[in-house]
C-alpha angles and dihedrals in degrees: 000000000000117000119251114222134173127232094257091050090055092062090047096053117113122244092250090063092050094044096049112121112258095355120159130223123194122203116197137168099006108201097208092049090050090053092050099043118036100209101020114115123178112219130165102017102173118199121185121188124191124191118231135200095266117091100224103022122080133188115222121187118201114191142188107030111185132152121208134169095265105005125045126191119194123202119192120184131210106337120168118218127181100202138022092244091051088053093056093042093051091047093055092044091053091049098061099058088057090055090053090049090053090051090050090050091052092052090047088050092052091047092049091047091054091046090049092050092048091046091049091049092047092046091046090055092045091046091051090050091048091049092047092048090046091052091047090052090047090050091048089048092050091048091049091049092050091046089049090050093049091047091050091051091048091047090051090051091049090049090052091049091048090050090050091049092047091048092049091047092048092048093047092045091049093048093047091047091049092049092048092049091048091050093047090048091051091048092049091048092049093047090047092050092048091047091049091049092048091045091051093048091046092048091047093049091045092050092048092048091046092048091048092047090048091049091049091046091052090046092049091044089054091048091047092050090047091050091047090051090047090048090050090049089050092048090048090049089048092048094042098042112036085159092071094068089126089066091050094084089050091050091047090051088047089050091049089049089050090049090050089048089049090048091049088052096045096048095061089047091053090048089050090050090051091049090049090051089049091049090048090051090048090049091050089048092050089047091050091046091048090048090047092050093048091044091049090051090047091047091050091050090045091050089050090049090046090053091048088045089051088052089047091049090050089048091048090047090052090048090048090049091050089045090051091048091048091047090050089049089047091050091048091048090047090051091046089047090050090049090048090049090050090048089047091051090047091049089049091051091047089045092051091045091048090047091050090047090047091048090049092048090046091051091048090048092048090048092048090045090050091051091046090049090051090050090044093052090047090051094043088062089067096044127099126248091256092053091047090051091051091049090052091051091049090051091052091049091049091050091050091048092049091049091051091049090049092052090048091051091049091052091049091050091051091050092048090049091051091050091049091049091051092050091048093051091048091050092049091049091052091048092050093049092050092049091049092051091048093051093047093050091048091050090050091052091050092049092049093051093047091049092050092049091050091050092050091049092051 
């Protein structure tokens, strides 16, 4: 067991005790060191002296120098002393610079602790700002996504309505066009049939009149030739037989009688020709009247169809106007949707940049915190029990304060989420009411136009 000596007993030791080979000296509870450093105790100062070959020079080896918060071990290596008094003096002189170094380390510890606290406070504020900005961007992103979803749903509804309107317009246009074509086809067929009937009757009457006229002409030509022959015979008889002048009067009478007979035959034929002309005029008049009646009926039907077509054109114009309005609304919604998508992409980029910045700052903070914790652990090794207890209490208070701040932030987030849900439900209710009013008004317009067209047809 090593001997335990005080500082005063070290100076009173004889030289033989200090010069003994491999002898040990123990310094403990140095009074001057206690007056300089409040909590510094020197315990376990091991001094080993070894005697050399020289008569007045000694080699003293001091080992295991180590400073702690409460216990300090000092190791001095290979120091040559000439006398025993020089050994003690040099030992005390080497002890005081270590005390100043410990004081400097304590001041450095306090300075680093203050810097750490200020850095933690500054980082806490910056971290809170980053988290708040991150949450705001997330809320804005969620709002933009919900707005985008609602606009897409509204656009899908409008597309469905436009498709329904286009289908109804196409069906109505097709049905009206088919009815108009059927009516025009029927009118053309009826006009063609009337024209064919009139043409047949006219051709038949013309053929009959021509045949009758030809027959009468041939008959009168035969009579004329017979009369001419008879006249020639009479002239020959007159020329050949001038003696028969007495019979001239008789022949003249006979000629007059024949002329009267011819006149009696020609007059009925002329009357018959006049009657045939009158009948032909009457037939033409009936044909014209029949054509006028049919044409008036066709004109009336065409006017009716034109009025219905006008109604249909008005209806189609209204549908085209509504289609144009819906297309404009669709284009506006598409532009708004494009703008919202662009804003959403920009928000996503900003969100990703902010997230990367936040991650970088968080990594830097964690690295700085790790380095500070290493420095703090290194400095805690030289602190007293009272200081360590105070640090533990401060850590507990900080943890409680952070937990309270976390609970407060969670409550604020829940309240903000509830307000956003209420606003979203109100916006959806307004959108549904507007869509319902638009569909009802459009149905009323369609019903009014269909009712007007039915009345005009009737």
